[in-house]
Coordinates of C-alpha atoms and ligand atoms in Angstrom, one line a residue:
X18 CA 97.9 -61.0 -90.1
X19 CA 98.4 -57.4 -91.0
X20 CA 97.2 -54.0 -90.0
X21 CA 93.5 -53.6 -89.5
X22 CA 92.0 -51.3 -92.5
X23 CA 88.3 -50.9 -93.6
X24 CA 87.3 -53.2 -96.4
X25 CA 86.6 -51.4 -99.6
X26 CA 83.0 -51.3 -101.1
X27 CA 83.7 -54.1 -103.5
X28 CA 84.9 -56.4 -101.0
X29 CA 82.1 -55.6 -98.7
X30 CA 79.6 -56.5 -101.4
X31 CA 81.3 -59.6 -102.3
X32 CA 81.1 -60.8 -98.8
X33 CA 77.4 -59.8 -98.3
X34 CA 76.8 -61.6 -101.7
X35 CA 78.1 -64.8 -100.2
X36 CA 75.2 -64.8 -97.7
X37 CA 72.5 -64.3 -100.4
X38 CA 73.9 -66.1 -103.3
X39 CA 74.9 -69.5 -102.3
X40 CA 74.6 -71.1 -105.8
X41 CA 72.4 -70.9 -108.9
X42 CA 69.5 -72.0 -107.0
X43 CA 69.5 -68.9 -104.9
X44 CA 69.7 -66.8 -107.9
X45 CA 66.5 -68.5 -109.3
X46 CA 64.9 -68.2 -106.0
X47 CA 65.6 -64.4 -105.6
X48 CA 64.6 -63.6 -109.3
X49 CA 61.4 -65.6 -109.3
X50 CA 60.5 -63.9 -105.8
X51 CA 61.0 -60.7 -107.4
X52 CA 58.8 -61.5 -110.5
X53 CA 56.1 -62.6 -107.9
X54 CA 56.4 -59.5 -105.9
X55 CA 55.9 -57.6 -109.2
X56 CA 52.6 -59.2 -109.8
X57 CA 53.5 -61.6 -112.8
X58 CA 51.1 -63.6 -114.2
X59 CA 53.7 -65.4 -116.2
X60 CA 57.2 -66.4 -115.0
X61 CA 59.7 -68.3 -117.3
X62 CA 63.1 -69.5 -115.8
X63 CA 65.7 -70.6 -118.4
X64 CA 68.8 -72.2 -117.1
X65 CA 72.0 -73.2 -119.1
X66 CA 74.7 -75.3 -117.8
X67 CA 73.0 -75.9 -114.4
X68 CA 72.9 -72.3 -113.9
X69 CA 76.5 -71.4 -113.7
X70 CA 76.4 -70.5 -117.6
X71 CA 73.1 -68.5 -117.6
X72 CA 70.2 -67.9 -115.7
X73 CA 67.2 -66.0 -117.3
X74 CA 63.9 -65.1 -115.6
X75 CA 61.4 -63.4 -117.6
X76 CA 58.1 -62.0 -116.2
X77 CA 55.1 -60.1 -117.4
X78 CA 54.8 -58.0 -113.9
X79 CA 54.8 -54.2 -113.2
X80 CA 58.4 -53.7 -114.6
X81 CA 60.6 -50.6 -113.6
X82 CA 61.0 -47.2 -114.8
X83 CA 64.5 -45.8 -115.3
X84 CA 64.9 -44.5 -111.6
X85 CA 64.0 -47.4 -110.1
X86 CA 66.1 -49.5 -112.6
X87 CA 69.2 -47.6 -111.4
X88 CA 68.5 -48.1 -107.7
X89 CA 67.5 -51.5 -107.9
X90 CA 71.1 -52.8 -107.7
X91 CA 71.9 -50.7 -104.8
X92 CA 72.3 -52.5 -101.5
X93 CA 69.4 -52.0 -99.1
X94 CA 67.3 -50.5 -101.9
X95 CA 63.7 -51.8 -102.0
X96 CA 60.5 -50.7 -103.2
X97 CA 58.7 -53.1 -100.6
X98 CA 59.0 -51.6 -97.3
X99 CA 59.6 -48.1 -95.9
X100 CA 58.9 -48.1 -92.3
X101 CA 59.7 -50.4 -89.3
X102 CA 56.2 -51.5 -88.9
X103 CA 56.2 -52.8 -92.5
X104 CA 58.2 -55.6 -91.2
X105 CA 55.3 -56.7 -89.0
X106 CA 53.0 -57.4 -91.9
X107 CA 54.9 -58.2 -95.0
X108 CA 52.9 -58.8 -98.1
X109 CA 55.8 -59.4 -100.5
X110 CA 58.4 -62.1 -100.5
X111 CA 61.3 -59.8 -100.8
X112 CA 62.1 -56.9 -98.3
X113 CA 65.6 -56.4 -97.5
X114 CA 66.7 -54.9 -101.0
X115 CA 69.8 -56.9 -101.2
X116 CA 69.3 -59.7 -103.8
X117 CA 69.9 -57.7 -107.0
X118 CA 72.8 -55.9 -105.4
X119 CA 74.4 -59.3 -104.3
X120 CA 73.8 -61.2 -107.6
X121 CA 75.3 -58.3 -109.4
X122 CA 78.4 -58.4 -107.2
X123 CA 78.9 -62.2 -108.0
X124 CA 78.0 -62.3 -111.8
X125 CA 77.4 -60.5 -115.0
X126 CA 73.8 -59.0 -114.8
X127 CA 71.8 -57.6 -117.7
X128 CA 68.2 -56.4 -117.0
X129 CA 65.5 -55.4 -119.6
X130 CA 62.3 -53.9 -118.3
X131 CA 59.4 -51.7 -119.2
X132 CA 56.2 -50.8 -117.2
X133 CA 53.0 -51.6 -119.1
X134 CA 51.9 -47.8 -119.1
X135 CA 54.9 -46.5 -120.9
X136 CA 56.2 -46.9 -124.4
X137 CA 60.1 -46.7 -123.6
X138 CA 61.8 -49.6 -122.3
X139 CA 65.3 -50.1 -120.7
X140 CA 68.4 -52.0 -120.5
X141 CA 70.7 -52.0 -117.7
X142 CA 74.1 -53.7 -117.4
X143 CA 76.1 -53.7 -114.4
X144 CA 79.9 -53.3 -115.2
X145 CA 82.4 -53.1 -112.3
X146 CA 79.7 -51.8 -110.1
X147 CA 78.4 -49.2 -112.2
X148 CA 74.9 -49.4 -113.8
X149 CA 75.0 -48.5 -117.4
X150 CA 71.5 -47.8 -118.6
X151 CA 70.2 -47.5 -122.3
X152 CA 67.0 -47.2 -123.9
X153 CA 65.6 -50.2 -125.6
X154 CA 62.3 -51.6 -127.0
X155 CA 61.2 -54.4 -125.0
X156 CA 58.1 -56.2 -124.0
X157 CA 56.1 -55.0 -120.7
X158 CA 57.6 -56.7 -117.7
X159 CA 61.1 -57.6 -116.7
X160 CA 63.9 -59.9 -117.8
X161 CA 67.0 -60.5 -115.8
X162 CA 70.0 -62.3 -117.2
X163 CA 72.5 -63.6 -114.9
X164 CA 75.7 -65.0 -116.4
X165 CA 79.0 -66.5 -115.3
X166 CA 77.9 -66.8 -111.7
X167 CA 80.9 -66.8 -109.4
X168 CA 83.2 -65.8 -112.2
X169 CA 85.0 -63.4 -109.5
X170 CA 84.5 -65.8 -106.6
X171 CA 86.6 -68.8 -107.5
X172 CA 86.4 -70.3 -104.1
X173 CA 82.6 -70.2 -104.3
X174 CA 82.7 -72.0 -107.7
X175 CA 84.8 -74.6 -106.2
X176 CA 82.6 -75.3 -103.3
X177 CA 79.6 -75.6 -105.5
X178 CA 78.3 -79.1 -106.1
X179 CA 78.5 -80.9 -109.4
X180 CA 76.3 -79.7 -112.3
X181 CA 73.9 -82.5 -111.5
X182 CA 73.5 -81.7 -107.7
X183 CA 73.2 -78.0 -108.4
X184 CA 70.5 -78.5 -111.0
X185 CA 68.7 -80.6 -108.5
X186 CA 68.5 -77.7 -106.1
X187 CA 67.4 -75.4 -108.8
X188 CA 64.7 -77.8 -109.6
X189 CA 63.7 -77.9 -105.9
X190 CA 63.4 -74.4 -105.6
X191 CA 61.5 -73.8 -108.6
X192 CA 59.0 -76.5 -107.5
X193 CA 58.6 -74.9 -104.3
X194 CA 57.9 -71.5 -105.8
X195 CA 55.4 -72.9 -108.3
X196 CA 53.7 -74.9 -105.6
X197 CA 53.5 -71.9 -103.4
X198 CA 51.9 -69.4 -105.7
X199 CA 49.0 -70.9 -107.9
X200 CA 48.2 -67.8 -109.7
X201 CA 50.9 -67.3 -112.3
X202 CA 51.9 -69.9 -114.9
X203 CA 55.5 -71.1 -114.5
X204 CA 57.9 -72.5 -116.9
X205 CA 61.2 -74.1 -116.4
X206 CA 63.7 -74.9 -119.2
X207 CA 67.2 -76.3 -119.2
X208 CA 69.5 -75.9 -122.1
X209 CA 66.3 -74.9 -124.1
X210 CA 64.5 -78.0 -123.3
X211 CA 61.2 -77.8 -121.2
X212 CA 61.3 -79.3 -117.8
X213 CA 58.1 -78.1 -116.2
X214 CA 55.2 -76.0 -117.5
X215 CA 52.0 -75.1 -115.5
X216 CA 48.7 -73.5 -116.4
X217 CA 47.9 -70.2 -114.6
X218 CA 45.1 -69.8 -111.9
X219 CA 45.6 -73.6 -110.9
X220 CA 43.8 -75.4 -108.2
X221 CA 46.0 -77.0 -105.6
X222 CA 45.5 -80.4 -107.1
X223 CA 46.3 -79.2 -110.5
X224 CA 49.4 -77.4 -109.5
X225 CA 50.6 -80.5 -107.4
X226 CA 49.8 -82.8 -110.6
X227 CA 51.9 -80.4 -112.7
X228 CA 54.9 -80.1 -110.4
X229 CA 55.0 -83.3 -108.5
X230 CA 53.4 -85.7 -111.1
X231 CA 50.1 -86.8 -111.9
X232 CA 50.7 -90.4 -110.9
X233 CA 50.9 -89.2 -107.2
X234 CA 47.8 -86.9 -107.2
X235 CA 45.3 -89.8 -107.0
X236 CA 47.0 -91.3 -103.9
X237 CA 46.8 -87.9 -101.8
X238 CA 44.3 -87.1 -99.1
X239 CA 43.0 -83.7 -99.0
X240 CA 43.5 -81.5 -95.9
X241 CA 41.2 -78.3 -95.4
X242 CA 40.3 -76.8 -92.2
X243 CA 40.3 -73.2 -90.3
X244 CA 40.4 -72.1 -86.8
X245 CA 40.7 -68.7 -85.1
X246 CA 41.8 -66.8 -88.4
X247 CA 44.2 -69.6 -89.3
X248 CA 43.5 -71.7 -92.5
X249 CA 44.9 -74.8 -93.8
X250 CA 44.7 -76.3 -97.2
X251 CA 46.4 -78.9 -99.1
X252 CA 47.2 -82.6 -99.5
X253 CA 49.1 -85.2 -97.5
X254 CA 50.4 -88.6 -98.7
X255 CA 49.4 -92.0 -97.4
X256 CA 51.9 -93.4 -94.8
X257 CA 53.1 -96.1 -97.4
X258 CA 54.4 -93.2 -99.7
X259 CA 57.6 -92.5 -97.6
X260 CA 60.8 -90.7 -98.6
X261 CA 64.4 -90.4 -97.3
X262 CA 64.7 -86.7 -96.6
X263 CA 62.5 -83.7 -95.8
X264 CA 62.5 -82.9 -99.6
X265 CA 59.2 -84.4 -99.9
X266 CA 57.7 -81.9 -97.4
X267 CA 56.2 -78.6 -98.8
X268 CA 55.0 -76.1 -96.6
X269 CA 53.7 -72.9 -97.8
X270 CA 53.1 -70.0 -95.2
X271 CA 51.0 -67.0 -96.5
X272 CA 52.2 -67.7 -100.0
X273 CA 55.8 -68.1 -99.2
X274 CA 57.7 -71.5 -99.7
X275 CA 59.1 -71.7 -96.0
X276 CA 59.6 -74.0 -93.1
X277 CA 58.5 -73.6 -89.7
X278 CA 59.6 -75.8 -86.7
X279 CA 55.9 -75.9 -85.7
X280 CA 55.0 -77.2 -88.9
X281 CA 57.9 -79.7 -89.1
X282 CA 56.9 -81.0 -85.5
X283 CA 53.3 -81.2 -86.3
X284 CA 54.0 -83.3 -89.5
X285 CA 56.2 -85.7 -87.8
X286 CA 54.0 -86.3 -84.8
X287 CA 51.1 -87.0 -87.1
X288 CA 52.9 -89.7 -89.1
X289 CA 54.9 -90.9 -86.1
X290 CA 52.7 -94.1 -85.6
X291 CA 52.6 -94.8 -89.3
X292 CA 56.1 -94.4 -90.6
X293 CA 59.5 -95.5 -89.8
X294 CA 61.7 -93.0 -87.9
X295 CA 63.9 -91.2 -90.7
X296 CA 61.3 -91.6 -93.3
X297 CA 59.2 -88.5 -94.4
X298 CA 55.7 -88.1 -96.0
X299 CA 54.8 -86.3 -99.0
X300 CA 53.0 -83.3 -97.8
X301 CA 51.8 -80.1 -99.7
X302 CA 50.1 -77.9 -97.2
X303 CA 49.2 -74.1 -97.3
X304 CA 48.8 -72.3 -93.9
X305 CA 47.5 -68.8 -94.0
X306 CA 47.7 -66.9 -90.8
X307 CA 47.0 -63.2 -90.2
X308 CA 50.4 -61.5 -91.5
X309 CA 51.1 -59.9 -88.1
X310 CA 51.4 -63.4 -86.5
X311 CA 54.2 -64.7 -88.7
X312 CA 57.9 -63.5 -88.3
X313 CA 59.6 -63.9 -91.6
X314 CA 62.8 -62.1 -90.7
X315 CA 64.4 -64.9 -88.6
X316 CA 66.7 -66.5 -91.5
X317 CA 69.1 -64.9 -93.7
X318 CA 67.3 -66.3 -96.9
X319 CA 63.8 -65.9 -95.5
X320 CA 63.6 -69.9 -95.6
X321 CA 62.3 -70.3 -92.3
X322 CA 59.5 -68.3 -90.3
X323 CA 58.1 -68.4 -86.8
X324 CA 54.6 -67.9 -85.5
X325 CA 53.2 -65.8 -82.7
X326 CA 51.0 -68.8 -81.7
X327 CA 53.5 -71.7 -82.2
X328 CA 51.5 -74.3 -80.2
X329 CA 48.0 -73.4 -81.6
X330 CA 49.7 -73.9 -85.1
X331 CA 51.1 -77.1 -84.2
X332 CA 48.1 -78.5 -82.7
X333 CA 45.8 -77.4 -85.4
X334 CA 47.8 -78.7 -88.3
X335 CA 48.8 -82.1 -86.4
X336 CA 45.1 -82.8 -85.8
X337 CA 44.0 -82.2 -89.3
X338 CA 46.7 -84.2 -90.9
X339 CA 45.7 -87.0 -88.4
X340 CA 42.2 -86.5 -89.6
X341 CA 42.9 -86.7 -93.1
X342 CA 45.1 -89.9 -92.6
X343 CA 42.4 -91.5 -90.6
X344 CA 39.8 -90.8 -93.5
X345 CA 41.6 -93.6 -95.5
X346 CA 40.6 -97.0 -95.2
X347 CA 42.8 -98.7 -92.6
X348 CA 43.8 -101.6 -95.0
X349 CA 45.8 -99.3 -97.2
X350 CA 48.1 -98.1 -94.6
X351 CA 50.9 -99.6 -92.8
X352 CA 51.2 -99.3 -89.1
X353 CA 54.8 -98.7 -88.0
X354 CA 56.6 -97.4 -85.3
X355 CA 55.4 -96.1 -82.0
X356 CA 52.8 -93.3 -82.2
X357 CA 53.1 -90.2 -80.2
X358 CA 49.7 -88.5 -80.3
X359 CA 49.3 -84.8 -80.7
X360 CA 46.4 -84.3 -78.5
X361 CA 42.8 -85.0 -78.0
X362 CA 40.5 -87.9 -79.1
X363 CA 41.8 -88.4 -82.5
X364 CA 45.1 -89.8 -81.4
X365 CA 43.6 -93.2 -80.6
X366 CA 42.5 -93.5 -84.3
X367 CA 46.1 -93.9 -85.2
X368 CA 47.8 -95.2 -82.1
X369 CA 50.2 -98.0 -83.4
X370 CA 48.6 -100.7 -81.3
X371 CA 50.5 -103.6 -82.8
X372 CA 54.2 -102.6 -82.3
X373 CA 53.4 -101.0 -79.0
X374 CA 51.9 -103.9 -77.5
X375 CA 54.9 -106.1 -78.0
X376 CA 57.5 -103.4 -77.4
X377 CA 55.8 -102.5 -74.3
X378 CA 55.7 -106.0 -73.0
X379 CA 59.2 -106.8 -73.7
X380 CA 60.2 -103.5 -72.2
X381 CA 58.5 -103.8 -68.9
X382 CA 60.4 -107.0 -68.4
X383 CA 63.7 -105.3 -68.9
X384 CA 64.1 -105.8 -72.6
X385 CA 63.8 -102.6 -73.7
X386 CA 60.7 -98.6 -72.1
X387 CA 56.4 -98.8 -71.5
X388 CA 53.2 -100.0 -73.1
X389 CA 50.1 -102.4 -72.7
X390 CA 50.1 -106.0 -73.9
X391 CA 46.7 -107.0 -75.5
X392 CA 46.6 -110.8 -75.3
X393 CA 43.1 -111.0 -76.9
X394 CA 44.6 -109.8 -80.1
X395 CA 46.5 -113.0 -80.5
X396 CA 44.8 -115.1 -83.4
X397 CA 45.1 -118.6 -82.4
X398 CA 46.0 -120.8 -85.1
X399 CA 43.1 -123.0 -85.7
X400 CA 43.3 -126.7 -85.1
X401 CA 46.9 -128.2 -85.0
X402 CA 49.5 -125.6 -84.6
X403 CA 51.6 -125.4 -87.9
X404 CA 55.0 -126.5 -87.7
X405 CA 58.2 -125.9 -90.0
X406 CA 61.4 -127.9 -89.9
X407 CA 64.6 -125.7 -90.0
X408 CA 68.0 -127.0 -90.1
X409 CA 68.4 -128.9 -86.7
X410 CA 65.1 -127.9 -85.1
X411 CA 61.4 -127.9 -85.0
X412 CA 59.7 -124.4 -85.0
X413 CA 56.1 -124.3 -84.0
X414 CA 53.9 -121.3 -85.0
X415 CA 51.6 -120.5 -82.0
X416 CA 49.7 -117.5 -83.5
X417 CA 49.8 -114.3 -84.8
X418 CA 49.6 -111.1 -82.7
X419 CA 47.9 -108.1 -83.8
X420 CA 48.1 -109.3 -87.4
X421 CA 51.7 -108.3 -87.3
X422 CA 53.9 -110.5 -85.5
X423 CA 54.1 -114.2 -85.6
X424 CA 54.5 -116.0 -82.3
X425 CA 56.8 -119.1 -82.5
X426 CA 58.1 -121.5 -80.1
X427 CA 61.6 -122.6 -81.3
X428 CA 63.1 -125.4 -79.2
X429 CA 62.6 -124.0 -75.7
X430 CA 62.5 -120.3 -76.7
X431 CA 59.8 -118.0 -77.4
X432 CA 60.4 -116.0 -80.5
X433 CA 58.4 -113.0 -81.8
X434 CA 58.8 -112.3 -85.3
X435 CA 57.9 -109.3 -87.3
X436 CA 56.2 -110.5 -90.4
X437 CA 57.2 -107.5 -92.7
X438 CA 60.9 -107.3 -91.9
X439 CA 61.2 -111.3 -91.9
X440 CA 59.7 -111.4 -95.3
X441 CA 61.9 -108.5 -96.5
X442 CA 64.9 -110.7 -95.4
X443 CA 63.6 -113.8 -97.1
X444 CA 63.0 -112.0 -100.5
X445 CA 66.3 -110.0 -100.2
X446 CA 68.3 -113.2 -99.8
X447 CA 66.5 -114.9 -102.7
X448 CA 67.2 -111.9 -105.1
X449 CA 70.8 -111.8 -103.9
X450 CA 71.3 -115.6 -104.6
X451 CA 69.9 -115.2 -108.2
X452 CA 71.9 -112.2 -108.8
X453 CA 75.0 -113.9 -107.6
X454 CA 74.4 -117.1 -109.7
X455 CA 73.6 -115.0 -112.8
X456 CA 70.0 -116.3 -112.7
X457 CA 67.3 -113.6 -112.0
X458 CA 63.8 -114.6 -111.4
X459 CA 61.6 -115.1 -114.3
X460 CA 60.0 -111.9 -115.9
X461 CA 56.2 -112.0 -116.4
X462 CA 55.2 -110.1 -119.5
X463 CA 52.2 -107.9 -118.9
X464 CA 49.3 -108.4 -121.3
X465 CA 49.1 -104.4 -121.6
X466 CA 52.5 -102.8 -121.2
X467 CA 52.2 -100.1 -118.7
X468 CA 53.3 -96.5 -119.3
X469 CA 54.6 -94.6 -116.1
X470 CA 55.4 -90.7 -116.6
X471 CA 57.7 -89.3 -113.9
X472 CA 58.8 -85.7 -113.2
X473 CA 62.4 -85.0 -114.7
X474 CA 64.3 -85.4 -111.4
X475 CA 62.8 -88.7 -110.6
X476 CA 63.0 -90.0 -114.1
X477 CA 66.7 -89.3 -114.0
X478 CA 67.4 -91.5 -111.0
X479 CA 65.0 -94.2 -112.4
X480 CA 67.1 -94.0 -115.7
X481 CA 70.3 -94.5 -113.7
X482 CA 68.8 -97.7 -112.3
X483 CA 67.4 -99.4 -115.4
X484 CA 70.3 -101.8 -116.1
X485 CA 69.9 -103.0 -112.4
X486 CA 66.2 -103.1 -112.8
X487 CA 66.6 -105.3 -116.0
X488 CA 69.0 -107.8 -114.2
X489 CA 66.3 -108.3 -111.6
X490 CA 63.5 -109.4 -114.2
X491 CA 61.9 -105.9 -115.0
X492 CA 61.3 -105.3 -118.7
X493 CA 61.5 -101.6 -118.8
X494 CA 62.4 -99.1 -121.6
X495 CA 62.7 -95.4 -121.5
X496 CA 60.8 -93.2 -123.9
X497 CA 62.1 -89.8 -122.8
X498 CA 60.3 -86.9 -121.4
X499 CA 60.2 -88.9 -118.3
X500 CA 58.1 -91.7 -119.8
X501 CA 58.8 -95.4 -119.2
X502 CA 57.4 -98.4 -120.9
X503 CA 57.1 -101.2 -118.5
X504 CA 56.8 -104.5 -120.6
X505 CA 57.3 -107.0 -117.7
X506 CA 57.9 -107.4 -114.1
X507 CA 59.2 -110.2 -111.9
X508 CA 56.9 -113.1 -112.1
X509 CA 57.0 -114.2 -108.4
X510 CA 57.1 -110.8 -106.6
X511 CA 54.4 -108.3 -106.2
X512 CA 55.8 -104.7 -106.1
X513 CA 52.4 -103.2 -106.4
X514 CA 51.7 -99.9 -108.2
X515 CA 54.7 -99.4 -110.8
X516 CA 54.6 -95.7 -110.6
X517 CA 54.9 -95.5 -106.9
X518 CA 57.5 -98.5 -107.0
X519 CA 59.7 -96.3 -109.3
X520 CA 59.4 -93.5 -107.0
X521 CA 60.6 -95.4 -104.0
X522 CA 63.4 -96.8 -106.2
X523 CA 64.6 -93.3 -107.1
X524 CA 64.2 -92.2 -103.7
X525 CA 66.2 -95.1 -102.0
X526 CA 68.8 -94.8 -104.7
X527 CA 69.3 -91.0 -104.1
X528 CA 69.2 -91.6 -100.3
X529 CA 72.0 -94.1 -100.6
X530 CA 74.2 -91.5 -102.4
X531 CA 73.5 -92.8 -106.0
X532 CA 75.9 -95.8 -105.9
X533 CA 76.7 -97.9 -108.9
X534 CA 77.7 -101.6 -109.5
X535 CA 77.1 -103.8 -106.4
X536 CA 75.8 -100.8 -104.3
X537 CA 73.2 -100.0 -106.8
X538 CA 72.0 -103.5 -107.1
X539 CA 71.9 -103.9 -103.2
X540 CA 69.6 -100.6 -103.2
X541 CA 67.3 -102.1 -105.8
X542 CA 67.0 -105.4 -104.1
X543 CA 66.1 -103.5 -101.0
X544 CA 63.4 -101.5 -102.5
X545 CA 61.9 -104.7 -104.1
X546 CA 62.1 -106.6 -101.0
X547 CA 60.4 -103.7 -99.0
X548 CA 57.7 -103.3 -101.7
X549 CA 56.9 -107.1 -102.2
X550 CA 57.1 -108.0 -98.4
X551 CA 53.8 -108.8 -96.5
X552 CA 52.7 -105.6 -94.8
X553 CA 52.1 -105.4 -91.2
X554 CA 48.6 -105.5 -90.4
X555 CA 47.8 -108.5 -92.6
X556 CA 46.2 -111.6 -91.1
X557 CA 48.3 -114.8 -92.4
X558 CA 47.1 -118.2 -92.5
X559 CA 48.9 -120.9 -90.4
X560 CA 50.6 -122.4 -93.6
X561 CA 51.8 -119.0 -94.7
X562 CA 53.3 -118.3 -91.4
X563 CA 55.1 -121.7 -91.2
X564 CA 56.6 -121.2 -94.7
X565 CA 57.7 -117.6 -93.9
X566 CA 59.3 -118.7 -90.6
X567 CA 60.9 -121.6 -92.4
X568 CA 62.4 -119.6 -95.1
X569 CA 63.6 -116.8 -92.6
X570 CA 65.6 -119.3 -90.4
X571 CA 67.1 -120.7 -93.7
X572 CA 68.6 -117.3 -94.8
X573 CA 72.0 -116.1 -94.3
X574 CA 71.1 -113.5 -91.5
X575 CA 67.7 -114.3 -90.0
X576 CA 67.7 -111.7 -87.3
X577 CA 67.9 -108.4 -89.2
X578 CA 66.2 -107.2 -92.3
X579 CA 68.1 -105.8 -95.2
X580 CA 67.6 -102.3 -93.8
X581 CA 69.1 -103.2 -90.5
X582 CA 66.0 -103.5 -88.4
X583 CA 65.5 -106.5 -86.3
X584 CA 63.3 -109.4 -87.7
X585 CA 62.9 -111.1 -84.3
X586 CA 63.1 -110.9 -80.5
X587 CA 64.0 -114.1 -78.7
X588 CA 62.9 -114.8 -75.1
X589 CA 64.8 -117.7 -73.7
X590 CA 64.0 -119.9 -70.5
X591 CA 66.6 -117.8 -68.8
X592 CA 64.8 -114.6 -69.6
X593 CA 61.7 -116.2 -68.2
X594 CA 63.3 -117.2 -65.0
X595 CA 64.8 -113.9 -64.5
X596 CA 61.4 -112.1 -65.0
X597 CA 59.3 -114.4 -62.7
X598 CA 62.2 -114.5 -60.1
X599 CA 62.7 -118.2 -60.1
Ligands
LIG606 P1 63.9 -56.6 -102.5 O1 63.0 -57.8 -103.5 O2 64.2 -57.2 -101.2 O3 63.1 -55.4 -102.6 P2 65.7 -56.9 -104.6 O4 67.2 -56.5 -104.6 O5 65.5 -58.4 -105.0 O6 65.1 -56.4 -103.2 O7 65.1 -56.1 -105.8 C1 65.3 -54.5 -105.5 C2 64.1 -53.9 -106.1 O8 64.0 -53.9 -107.6 C3 62.7 -54.4 -105.8 O9 62.3 -53.9 -104.5 C4 61.9 -54.0 -106.9 O10 61.3 -52.5 -106.8 C5 62.7 -53.9 -108.1 N1 62.7 -55.3 -108.9 C6 63.5 -56.4 -108.9 N2 63.2 -57.2 -109.8 C7 61.9 -56.9 -110.3 C8 61.0 -57.4 -111.3 N3 61.1 -58.6 -111.8 N4 60.0 -56.6 -111.6 C9 59.7 -55.4 -111.2 N5 60.8 -54.8 -110.2 C10 61.8 -55.5 -109.7
LIG607 MG1 64.0 -59.6 -104.1

């Protein structure tokens, strides 16, 4: 270490820039936020080279006059707040006055701008910290061009992700902004190629279709409620539409795409009884609360907010999501892990009885924590019990519990089998055997080929998986523009709606780190197994159960599903003796 000296201005602004500008995506975020604050009705984002080459944002907002233009690049220069009280009720997305300064410190910036009511426009270029302004005839509004991001901060450039991962983050931030504000028309292009375009003045439904894909809109359940000056609108996905990360959860708070702990907790509590742990639903919700009740100033990039009445927001949002989920016919949903209710009567609607019952029973007896066993939910197999012979022993199916578990006597043991995970294991092994022997299952040609159109990012992952899908008996071809033509699918496996299957494939594949070769094949086989396996909540015939159980015990690894969840719990005579203190 050397002597202590004060940092010079240039170094100070570079360090500060590091907080605001993390990568191309944060430039896109700040510039689009500025356009929104400028009241734009049209916002176009053009990106080249994943944003490191050039980012250009054009709007038709109020523009800047020459004095404002000079000041705009100064640190802590803003037109949006002037008094401490203003922080208590922000009406704009920006307020700290540091974005343009930070971006200009880490890239080469040119701005063109003109207010609508004057005839002269201006061009400003920042060179070595100095703003050069010249007169220039330009359309009303503002265009900001950011070139060579991090050219002077090589360390930042080095730590940035690959072009593909940076581009994904740009897309994510763009989508969040376009979903947050329905008024303006948005456009995103990459290398001149159109990626997203929306209309202006959209309804929530229309915007969700334009941004997240029309194939998904039909499946969503509307949410709309108000209580004590708090308003909630939007859509929530059915539980069988699940994703690997929080990326599918879009929360908009007073027009700002932002996270809030109260919302995240409400969402996960609402789905807890329906979705496996670690999976997330598709949620697009808009919460409006009085401006004085949100604190936006808690995160350096304004991405997280807090509420004055956290628990009211939590309960209100959670209850209304539950209501929306409960409005869906039960058959279309998949009961899953233990449900922790939010509060009130609605909770019972979605309590996950099935798993709770069995888990609770086993836990009480020292196998695992607490619940209630409902014996009357056992569906006795009619007449003679079905039996299946597996290598070395006879297995007798005693019945089905809660339409979810198969109760089996195996030799002197009692075995409780989870029908879904068991079936997953069976299908996975069959696919694996076929793949290893170079003999995939038969492909069934569809009478009418199906066209599936997906948003650009999902399409990219599906594209990467196409060779693997073909090996697994899918006949698919890509058209371009996110469109896929499906001519055939595996003859003996029903993966359900093909568009949502492709989304699951893309999501599983991304969640696994986009492996290739065997890794990718394994991801695809797991996706297929999960989709084609019988759901929990379906009543099975005795013969179906016997066949499933026989198949399960004949697999390479009968006790766990391909995702690592257990397929069965075994209760031995020893366990029984211990429980009954014999
Ligand atoms: P903040 O948004 O926090 O005020 P910025 O550094 O992002 O800080 O912008 C500084 C100022 O420049 C803004 O307050 C605004 O007056 C002006 N400005 C920036 N972008 C635009 C734009 N697209 N249209 C009109 N004015 C803009
Ligand atoms: Mg700003």
